[in-house]
Coordinates of C-alpha atoms and ligand atoms in Angstrom, one line a residue:
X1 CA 0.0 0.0 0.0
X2 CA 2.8 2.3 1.1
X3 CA 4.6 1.8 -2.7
X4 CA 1.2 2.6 -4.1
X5 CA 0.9 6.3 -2.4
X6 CA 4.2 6.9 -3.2
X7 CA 3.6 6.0 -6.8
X8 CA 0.1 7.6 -6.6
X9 CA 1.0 10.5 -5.3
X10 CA 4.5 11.0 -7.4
X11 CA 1.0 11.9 -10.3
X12 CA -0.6 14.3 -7.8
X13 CA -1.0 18.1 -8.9
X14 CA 0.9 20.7 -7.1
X15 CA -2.4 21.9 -5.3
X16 CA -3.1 18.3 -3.8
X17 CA 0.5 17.5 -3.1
X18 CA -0.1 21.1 -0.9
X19 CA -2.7 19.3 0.9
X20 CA -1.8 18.1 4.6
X21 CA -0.6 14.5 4.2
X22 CA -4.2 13.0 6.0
X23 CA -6.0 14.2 3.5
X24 CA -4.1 13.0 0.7
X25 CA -4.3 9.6 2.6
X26 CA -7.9 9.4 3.0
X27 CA -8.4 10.9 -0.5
X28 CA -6.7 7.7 -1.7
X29 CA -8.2 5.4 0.8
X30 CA -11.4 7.1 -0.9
X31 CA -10.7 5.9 -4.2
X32 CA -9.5 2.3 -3.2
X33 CA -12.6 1.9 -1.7
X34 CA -14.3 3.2 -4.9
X35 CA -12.2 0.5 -7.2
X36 CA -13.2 -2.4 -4.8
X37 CA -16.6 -1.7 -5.0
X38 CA -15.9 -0.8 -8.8
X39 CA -14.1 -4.5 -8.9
X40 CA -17.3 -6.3 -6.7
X41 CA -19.5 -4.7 -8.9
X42 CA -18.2 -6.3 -12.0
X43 CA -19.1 -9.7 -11.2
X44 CA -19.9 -11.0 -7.5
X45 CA -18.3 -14.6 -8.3
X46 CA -14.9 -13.0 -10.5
X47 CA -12.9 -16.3 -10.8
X48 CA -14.8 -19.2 -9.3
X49 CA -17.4 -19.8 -12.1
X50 CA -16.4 -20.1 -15.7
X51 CA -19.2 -16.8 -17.1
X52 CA -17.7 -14.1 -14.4
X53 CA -13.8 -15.6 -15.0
X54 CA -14.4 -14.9 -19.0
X55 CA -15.7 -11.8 -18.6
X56 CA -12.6 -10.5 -16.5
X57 CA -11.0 -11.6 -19.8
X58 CA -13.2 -9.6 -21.7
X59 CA -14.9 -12.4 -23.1
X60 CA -18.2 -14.8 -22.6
X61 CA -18.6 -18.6 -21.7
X62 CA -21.5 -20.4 -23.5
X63 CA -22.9 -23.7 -24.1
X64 CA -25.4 -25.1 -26.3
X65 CA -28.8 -25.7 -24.5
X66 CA -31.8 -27.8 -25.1
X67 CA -35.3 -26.6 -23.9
X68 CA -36.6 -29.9 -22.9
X69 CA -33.8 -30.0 -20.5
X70 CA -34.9 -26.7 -19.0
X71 CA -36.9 -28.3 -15.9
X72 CA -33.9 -30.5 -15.3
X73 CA -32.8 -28.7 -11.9
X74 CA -29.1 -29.7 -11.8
X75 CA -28.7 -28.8 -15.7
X76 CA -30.0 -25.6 -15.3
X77 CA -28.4 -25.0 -11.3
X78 CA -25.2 -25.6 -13.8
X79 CA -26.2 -23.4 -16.6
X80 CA -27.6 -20.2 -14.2
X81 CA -24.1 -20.5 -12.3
X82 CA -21.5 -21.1 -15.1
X83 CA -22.6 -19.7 -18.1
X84 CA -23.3 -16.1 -19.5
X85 CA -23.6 -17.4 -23.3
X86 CA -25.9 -19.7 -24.6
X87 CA -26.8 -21.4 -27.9
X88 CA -30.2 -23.2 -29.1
X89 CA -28.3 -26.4 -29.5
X90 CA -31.3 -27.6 -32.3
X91 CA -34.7 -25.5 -31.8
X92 CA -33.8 -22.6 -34.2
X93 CA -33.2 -24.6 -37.1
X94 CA -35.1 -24.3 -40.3
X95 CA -36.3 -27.5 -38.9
X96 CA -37.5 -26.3 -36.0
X97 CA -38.4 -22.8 -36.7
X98 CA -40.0 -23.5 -40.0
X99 CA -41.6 -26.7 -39.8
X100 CA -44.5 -25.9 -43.0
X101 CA -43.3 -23.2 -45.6
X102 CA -44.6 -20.1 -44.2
X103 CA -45.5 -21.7 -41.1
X104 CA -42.9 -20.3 -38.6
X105 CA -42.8 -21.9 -34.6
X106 CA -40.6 -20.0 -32.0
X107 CA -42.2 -21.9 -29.0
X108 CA -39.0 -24.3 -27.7
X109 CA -36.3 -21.1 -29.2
X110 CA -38.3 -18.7 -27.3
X111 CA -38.0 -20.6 -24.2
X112 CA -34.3 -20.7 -24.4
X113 CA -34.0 -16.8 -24.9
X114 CA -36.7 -16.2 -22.1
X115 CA -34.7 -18.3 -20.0
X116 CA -31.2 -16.5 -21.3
X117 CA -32.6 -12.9 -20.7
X118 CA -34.4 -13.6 -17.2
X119 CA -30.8 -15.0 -16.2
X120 CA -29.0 -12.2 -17.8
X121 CA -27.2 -14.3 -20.1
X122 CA -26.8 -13.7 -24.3
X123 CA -27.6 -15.7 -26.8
X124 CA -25.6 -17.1 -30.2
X125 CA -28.5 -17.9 -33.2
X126 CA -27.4 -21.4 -35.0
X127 CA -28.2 -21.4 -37.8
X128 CA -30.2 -20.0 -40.4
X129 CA -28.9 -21.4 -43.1
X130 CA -27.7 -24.4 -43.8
X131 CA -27.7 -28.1 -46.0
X132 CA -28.6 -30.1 -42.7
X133 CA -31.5 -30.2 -40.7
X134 CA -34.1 -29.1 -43.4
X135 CA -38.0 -29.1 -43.1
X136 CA -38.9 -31.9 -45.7
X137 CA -40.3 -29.0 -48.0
X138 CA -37.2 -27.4 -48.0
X139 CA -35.3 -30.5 -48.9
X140 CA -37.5 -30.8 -52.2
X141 CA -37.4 -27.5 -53.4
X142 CA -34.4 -26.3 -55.7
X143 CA -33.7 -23.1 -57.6
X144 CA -35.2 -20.1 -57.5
X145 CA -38.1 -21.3 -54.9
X146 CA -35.2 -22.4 -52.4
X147 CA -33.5 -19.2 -53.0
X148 CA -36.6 -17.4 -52.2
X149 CA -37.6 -19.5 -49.3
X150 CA -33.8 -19.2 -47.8
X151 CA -34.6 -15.1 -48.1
X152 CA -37.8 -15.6 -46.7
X153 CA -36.9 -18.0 -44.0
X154 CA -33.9 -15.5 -42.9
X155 CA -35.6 -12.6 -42.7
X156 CA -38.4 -14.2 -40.2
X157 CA -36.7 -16.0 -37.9
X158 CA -33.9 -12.7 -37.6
X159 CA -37.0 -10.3 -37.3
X160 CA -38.5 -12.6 -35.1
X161 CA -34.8 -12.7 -32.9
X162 CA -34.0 -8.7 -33.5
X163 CA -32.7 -7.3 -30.9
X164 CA -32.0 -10.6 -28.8
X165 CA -29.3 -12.4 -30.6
X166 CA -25.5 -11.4 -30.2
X167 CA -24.6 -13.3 -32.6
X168 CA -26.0 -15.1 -35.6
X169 CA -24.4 -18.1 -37.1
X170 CA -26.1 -16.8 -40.7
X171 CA -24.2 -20.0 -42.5
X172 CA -23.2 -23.6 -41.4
X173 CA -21.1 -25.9 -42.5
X174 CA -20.7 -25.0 -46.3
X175 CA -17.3 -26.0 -47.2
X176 CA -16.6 -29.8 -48.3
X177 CA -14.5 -31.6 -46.3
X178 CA -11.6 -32.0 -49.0
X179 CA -10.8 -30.3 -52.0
X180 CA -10.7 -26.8 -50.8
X181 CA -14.3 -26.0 -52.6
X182 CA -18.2 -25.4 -51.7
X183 CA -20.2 -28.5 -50.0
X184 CA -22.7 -30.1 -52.6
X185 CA -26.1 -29.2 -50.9
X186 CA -29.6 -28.0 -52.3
X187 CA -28.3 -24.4 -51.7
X188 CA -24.9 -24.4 -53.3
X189 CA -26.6 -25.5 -56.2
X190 CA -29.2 -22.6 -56.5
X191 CA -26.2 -20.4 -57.1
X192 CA -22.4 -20.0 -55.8
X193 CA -23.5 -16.4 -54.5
X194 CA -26.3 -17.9 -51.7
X195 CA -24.0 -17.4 -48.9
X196 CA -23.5 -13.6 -49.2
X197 CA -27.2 -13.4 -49.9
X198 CA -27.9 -14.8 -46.5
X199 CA -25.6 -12.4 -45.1
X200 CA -27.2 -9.3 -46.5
X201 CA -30.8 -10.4 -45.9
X202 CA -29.2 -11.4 -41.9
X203 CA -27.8 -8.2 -41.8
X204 CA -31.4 -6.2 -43.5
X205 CA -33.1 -7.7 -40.7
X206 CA -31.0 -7.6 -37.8
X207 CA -28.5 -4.8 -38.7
X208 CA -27.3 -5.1 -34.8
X209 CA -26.3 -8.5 -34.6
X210 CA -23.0 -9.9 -35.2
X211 CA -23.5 -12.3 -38.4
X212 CA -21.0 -15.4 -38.2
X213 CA -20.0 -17.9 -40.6
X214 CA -19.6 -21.3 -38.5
X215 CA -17.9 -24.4 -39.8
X216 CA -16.3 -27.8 -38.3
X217 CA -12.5 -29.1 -39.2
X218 CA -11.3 -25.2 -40.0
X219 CA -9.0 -25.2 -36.6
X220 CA -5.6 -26.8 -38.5
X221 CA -4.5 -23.5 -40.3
X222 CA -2.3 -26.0 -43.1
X223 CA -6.0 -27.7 -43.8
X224 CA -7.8 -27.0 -47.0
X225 CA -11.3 -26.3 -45.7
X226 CA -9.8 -23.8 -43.3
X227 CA -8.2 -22.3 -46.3
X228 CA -11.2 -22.2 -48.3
X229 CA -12.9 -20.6 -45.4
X230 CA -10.5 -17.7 -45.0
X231 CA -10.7 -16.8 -48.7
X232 CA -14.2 -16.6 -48.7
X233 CA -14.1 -14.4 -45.4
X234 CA -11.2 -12.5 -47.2
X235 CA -13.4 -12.0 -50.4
X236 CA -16.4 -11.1 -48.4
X237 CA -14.4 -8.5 -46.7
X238 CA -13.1 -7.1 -49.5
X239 CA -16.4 -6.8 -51.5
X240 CA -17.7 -5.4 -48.7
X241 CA -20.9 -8.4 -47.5
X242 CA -21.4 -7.7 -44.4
X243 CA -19.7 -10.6 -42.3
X244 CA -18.6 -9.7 -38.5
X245 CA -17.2 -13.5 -36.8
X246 CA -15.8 -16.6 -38.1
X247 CA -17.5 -19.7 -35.7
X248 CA -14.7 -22.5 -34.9
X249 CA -17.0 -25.2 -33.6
X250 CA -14.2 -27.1 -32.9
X251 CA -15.4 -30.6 -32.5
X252 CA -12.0 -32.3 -31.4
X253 CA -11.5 -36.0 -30.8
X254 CA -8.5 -38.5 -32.4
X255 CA -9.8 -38.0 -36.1
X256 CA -9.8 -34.3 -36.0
X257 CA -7.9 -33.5 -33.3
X258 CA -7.3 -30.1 -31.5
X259 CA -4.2 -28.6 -34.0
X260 CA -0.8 -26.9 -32.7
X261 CA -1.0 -24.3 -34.9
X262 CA -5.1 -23.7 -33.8
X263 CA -4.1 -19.9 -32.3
X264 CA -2.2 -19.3 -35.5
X265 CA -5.9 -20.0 -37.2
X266 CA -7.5 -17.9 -34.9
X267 CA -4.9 -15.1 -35.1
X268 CA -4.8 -15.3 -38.8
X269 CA -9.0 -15.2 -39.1
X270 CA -8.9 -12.1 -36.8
X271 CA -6.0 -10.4 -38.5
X272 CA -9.0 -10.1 -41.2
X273 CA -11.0 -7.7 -39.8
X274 CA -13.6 -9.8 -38.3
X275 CA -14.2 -12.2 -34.5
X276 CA -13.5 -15.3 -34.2
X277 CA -15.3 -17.2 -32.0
X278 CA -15.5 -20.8 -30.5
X279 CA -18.4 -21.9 -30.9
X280 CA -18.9 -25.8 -30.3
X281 CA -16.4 -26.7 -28.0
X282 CA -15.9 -30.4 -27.3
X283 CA -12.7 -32.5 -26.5
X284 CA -13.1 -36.5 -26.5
X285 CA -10.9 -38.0 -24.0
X286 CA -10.7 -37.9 -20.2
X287 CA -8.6 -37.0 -17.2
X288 CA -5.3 -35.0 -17.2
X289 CA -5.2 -35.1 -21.3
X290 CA -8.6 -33.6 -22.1
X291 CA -8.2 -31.4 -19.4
X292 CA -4.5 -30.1 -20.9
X293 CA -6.4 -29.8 -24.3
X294 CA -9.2 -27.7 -22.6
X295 CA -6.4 -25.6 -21.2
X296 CA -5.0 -24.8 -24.7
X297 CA -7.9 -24.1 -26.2
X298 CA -8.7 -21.3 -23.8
X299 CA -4.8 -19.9 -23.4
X300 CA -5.5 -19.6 -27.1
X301 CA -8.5 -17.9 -27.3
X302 CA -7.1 -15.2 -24.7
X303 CA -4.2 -14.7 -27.0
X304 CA -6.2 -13.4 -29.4
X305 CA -8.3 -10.3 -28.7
X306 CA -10.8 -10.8 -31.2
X307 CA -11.4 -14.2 -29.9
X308 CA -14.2 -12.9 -28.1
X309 CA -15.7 -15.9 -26.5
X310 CA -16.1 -20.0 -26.5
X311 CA -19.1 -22.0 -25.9
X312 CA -19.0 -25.6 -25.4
X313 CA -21.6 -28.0 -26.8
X314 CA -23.7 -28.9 -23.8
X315 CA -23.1 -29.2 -19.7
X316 CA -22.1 -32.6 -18.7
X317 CA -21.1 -35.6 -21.1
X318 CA -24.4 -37.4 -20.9
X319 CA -26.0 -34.2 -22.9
X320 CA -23.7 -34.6 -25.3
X321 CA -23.9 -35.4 -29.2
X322 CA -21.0 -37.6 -28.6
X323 CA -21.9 -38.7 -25.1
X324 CA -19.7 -41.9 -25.3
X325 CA -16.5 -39.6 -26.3
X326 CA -16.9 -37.8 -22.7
X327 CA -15.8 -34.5 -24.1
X328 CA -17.6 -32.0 -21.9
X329 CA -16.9 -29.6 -18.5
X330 CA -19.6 -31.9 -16.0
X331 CA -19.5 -35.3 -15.5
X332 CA -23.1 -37.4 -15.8
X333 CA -24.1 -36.2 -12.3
X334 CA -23.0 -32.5 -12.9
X335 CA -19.8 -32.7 -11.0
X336 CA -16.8 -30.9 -12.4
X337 CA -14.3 -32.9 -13.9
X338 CA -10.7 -32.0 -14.5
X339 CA -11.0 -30.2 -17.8
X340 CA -14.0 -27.4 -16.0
X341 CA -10.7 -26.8 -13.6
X342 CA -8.2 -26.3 -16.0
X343 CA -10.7 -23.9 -17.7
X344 CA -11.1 -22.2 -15.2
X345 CA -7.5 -21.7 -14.3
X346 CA -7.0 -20.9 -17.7
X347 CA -9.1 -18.4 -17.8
X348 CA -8.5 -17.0 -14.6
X349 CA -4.3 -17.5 -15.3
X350 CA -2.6 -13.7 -15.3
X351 CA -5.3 -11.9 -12.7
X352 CA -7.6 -9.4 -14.7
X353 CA -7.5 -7.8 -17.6
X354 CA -9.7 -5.5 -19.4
X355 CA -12.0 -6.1 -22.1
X356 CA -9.7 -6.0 -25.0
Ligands
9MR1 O1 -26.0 -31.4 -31.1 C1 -26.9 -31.4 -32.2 C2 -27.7 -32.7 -32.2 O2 -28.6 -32.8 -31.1 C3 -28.4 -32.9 -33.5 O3 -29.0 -34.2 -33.5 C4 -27.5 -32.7 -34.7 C5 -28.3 -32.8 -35.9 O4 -27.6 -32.5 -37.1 O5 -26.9 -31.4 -34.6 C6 -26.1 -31.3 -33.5 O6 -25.5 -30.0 -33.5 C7 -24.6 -29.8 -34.6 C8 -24.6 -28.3 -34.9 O7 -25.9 -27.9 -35.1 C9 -23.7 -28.0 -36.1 N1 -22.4 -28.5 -35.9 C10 -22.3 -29.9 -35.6 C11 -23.2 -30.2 -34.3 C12 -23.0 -31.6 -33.9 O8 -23.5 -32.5 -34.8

């Protein structure tokens, strides 16, 4: 304390440094006591849960929730505490929001985003469009009627949303896997240019949110879909369609596994202009190695200021798409396993920071 009056005061003006020596003193005690109510104030549980200790960083911690498992007390006693971010994991799909042409149903989104707002918590959109997860009517129309029904279909469900989404992933998963070209889907084929559409009908309708692009197997920076990806965002950028984040879901297990050069390919996506973002966090594995993995992945994500936040796909490993692969924060009975604390330390590691 001593070392910090005597710097402190070293910045005083004349006037003050006039002042009898108690009132300086209580003049600073003033303002300590101002930034420690400044510092409560920012979040009450700063370091012990994984939403407060990402926003010291600057940043948010989501996960990908399921309304039905909303009245499942210790999934959402987990969610409330931990998380500040969340994501529909299915129930804004074109599926789900869209079920007859025309025919739009918000009922299981809209309880996600109730749930988000009463618990102060944001929300990430997945996904407007994309090849997968199509109403059957979808699936059989082509040309100029998909094209129209994509516009249609964006501009509802983001009117529907404006105002509540952060961030929208506008398109998913669009890139083959090899070959460094466009998936083969019902959309590609009504015309290379359907992906910037969807961005500038996102963007008409929900000019506030950020509008993603969010793909899987675009972490290794030497891969060709990753490639692919940053062109197209490098393009888009240049032409001037409106794109804001790049969405790394960033499914890893042996097959596809989490990349040394993954903060390269997070630098070099941000070093265009535009967020990156984690967006489907999950690590296969168990014990001291997933939890090291877990580690990375955050230490890299802080080392990028535009990485401006990860969400993992669901709360404990039995809610998961790959529930055999284990590759979530909570065990099956909600407890935290290693890789929740070596989240948490990573995100916690270096004290506070401001929001970069
Ligand atoms: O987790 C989602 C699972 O419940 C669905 O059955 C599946 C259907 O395609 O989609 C899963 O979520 C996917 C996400 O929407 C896009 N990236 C891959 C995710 C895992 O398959």
């Amino acid at each position: 304390m001593d070392k910090l009056l005597a710097r402190g005061s070293g910045s005083l003006s004349a006037a003050a440094r006039s002042r009898p020596r108690t009132a300086v003193v209580s003049m600073m005690a003033g303002v300590a006591v101002i930034a420690a109510t400044v510092a409560v104030a920012t979040s009450a549980s700063a370091g012990t849960t994984l939403g407060a200790s990402a926003a010291e960083k600057g940043r948010y911690f989501g996960t990908a929730v399921a309304a039905n498992k909303l009245s499942d007390a210790t999934y959402v006693g987990i969610l409330n505490r931990e998380f500040n971010m969340v994501t529909p994991e299915n129930e804004m799909k074109w599926d789900a929001t869209e079920p007859s042409q025309g025919q739009f149903s918000y009922t299981s989104a809209d309880r996600i985003v109730s749930h988000a707002q009463a618990n102060g918590m944001r929300v990430r959109g997945h996904a407007l469009a994309w090849h997968s997860q199509q109403p059957g009517w979808a699936q059989n129309l082509s040309g100029t009627a998909l094209r129209q029904a994509m516009v249609n279909h964006i501009t509802q469900v983001a009117t529907h949303y404006k105002g509540k989404i952060y961030a929208w992933d506008v398109v998913n998963e669009a890139f083959a896997d090899s070959g460094g070209g466009r998936r083969d889907s019902n959309l590609q084929r009504t015309g290379n240019d359907w992906i910037e559409v969807a961005f500038r009908t996102a963007r008409a309708a929900d000019p506030a949110a950020k509008l993603c692009y969010n793909d899987y197997n675009t972490d290794n920076w030497t891969w060709e879909k990753t490639q692919a990806v940053y062109n197209m965002v490098k393009d888009f950028k240049a032409r001037g369609v409106p794109i804001d984040c790049v969405g790394l879901q960033s499914h890893f297990n042996s097959g596809s596994p989490y990349p040394s050069n993954y903060r390269t390919t997070l630098q070099n996506f941000a070093a265009l202009g535009v967020d990156v973002q984690i967006t489907e966090l999950d690590i296969e594995g168990s014990g001291s190695t997933q939890a090291t993995t877990y580690g990375n992945v955050v230490r890299d994500c802080l080392a990028v200021s535009r990485c401006t936040g990860i969400t993992v796909w669901g709360i404990r490993d039995t809610d998961s798409w790959r529930a055999s692969g284990t590759p979530l924060l909570f065990d099956g009975n909600g407890n935290k396993k290693p890789a929740y604390t070596a989240v948490l330390d990573a995100l916690n590691a270096g004290g506070t920071t401001p929001p970069p």
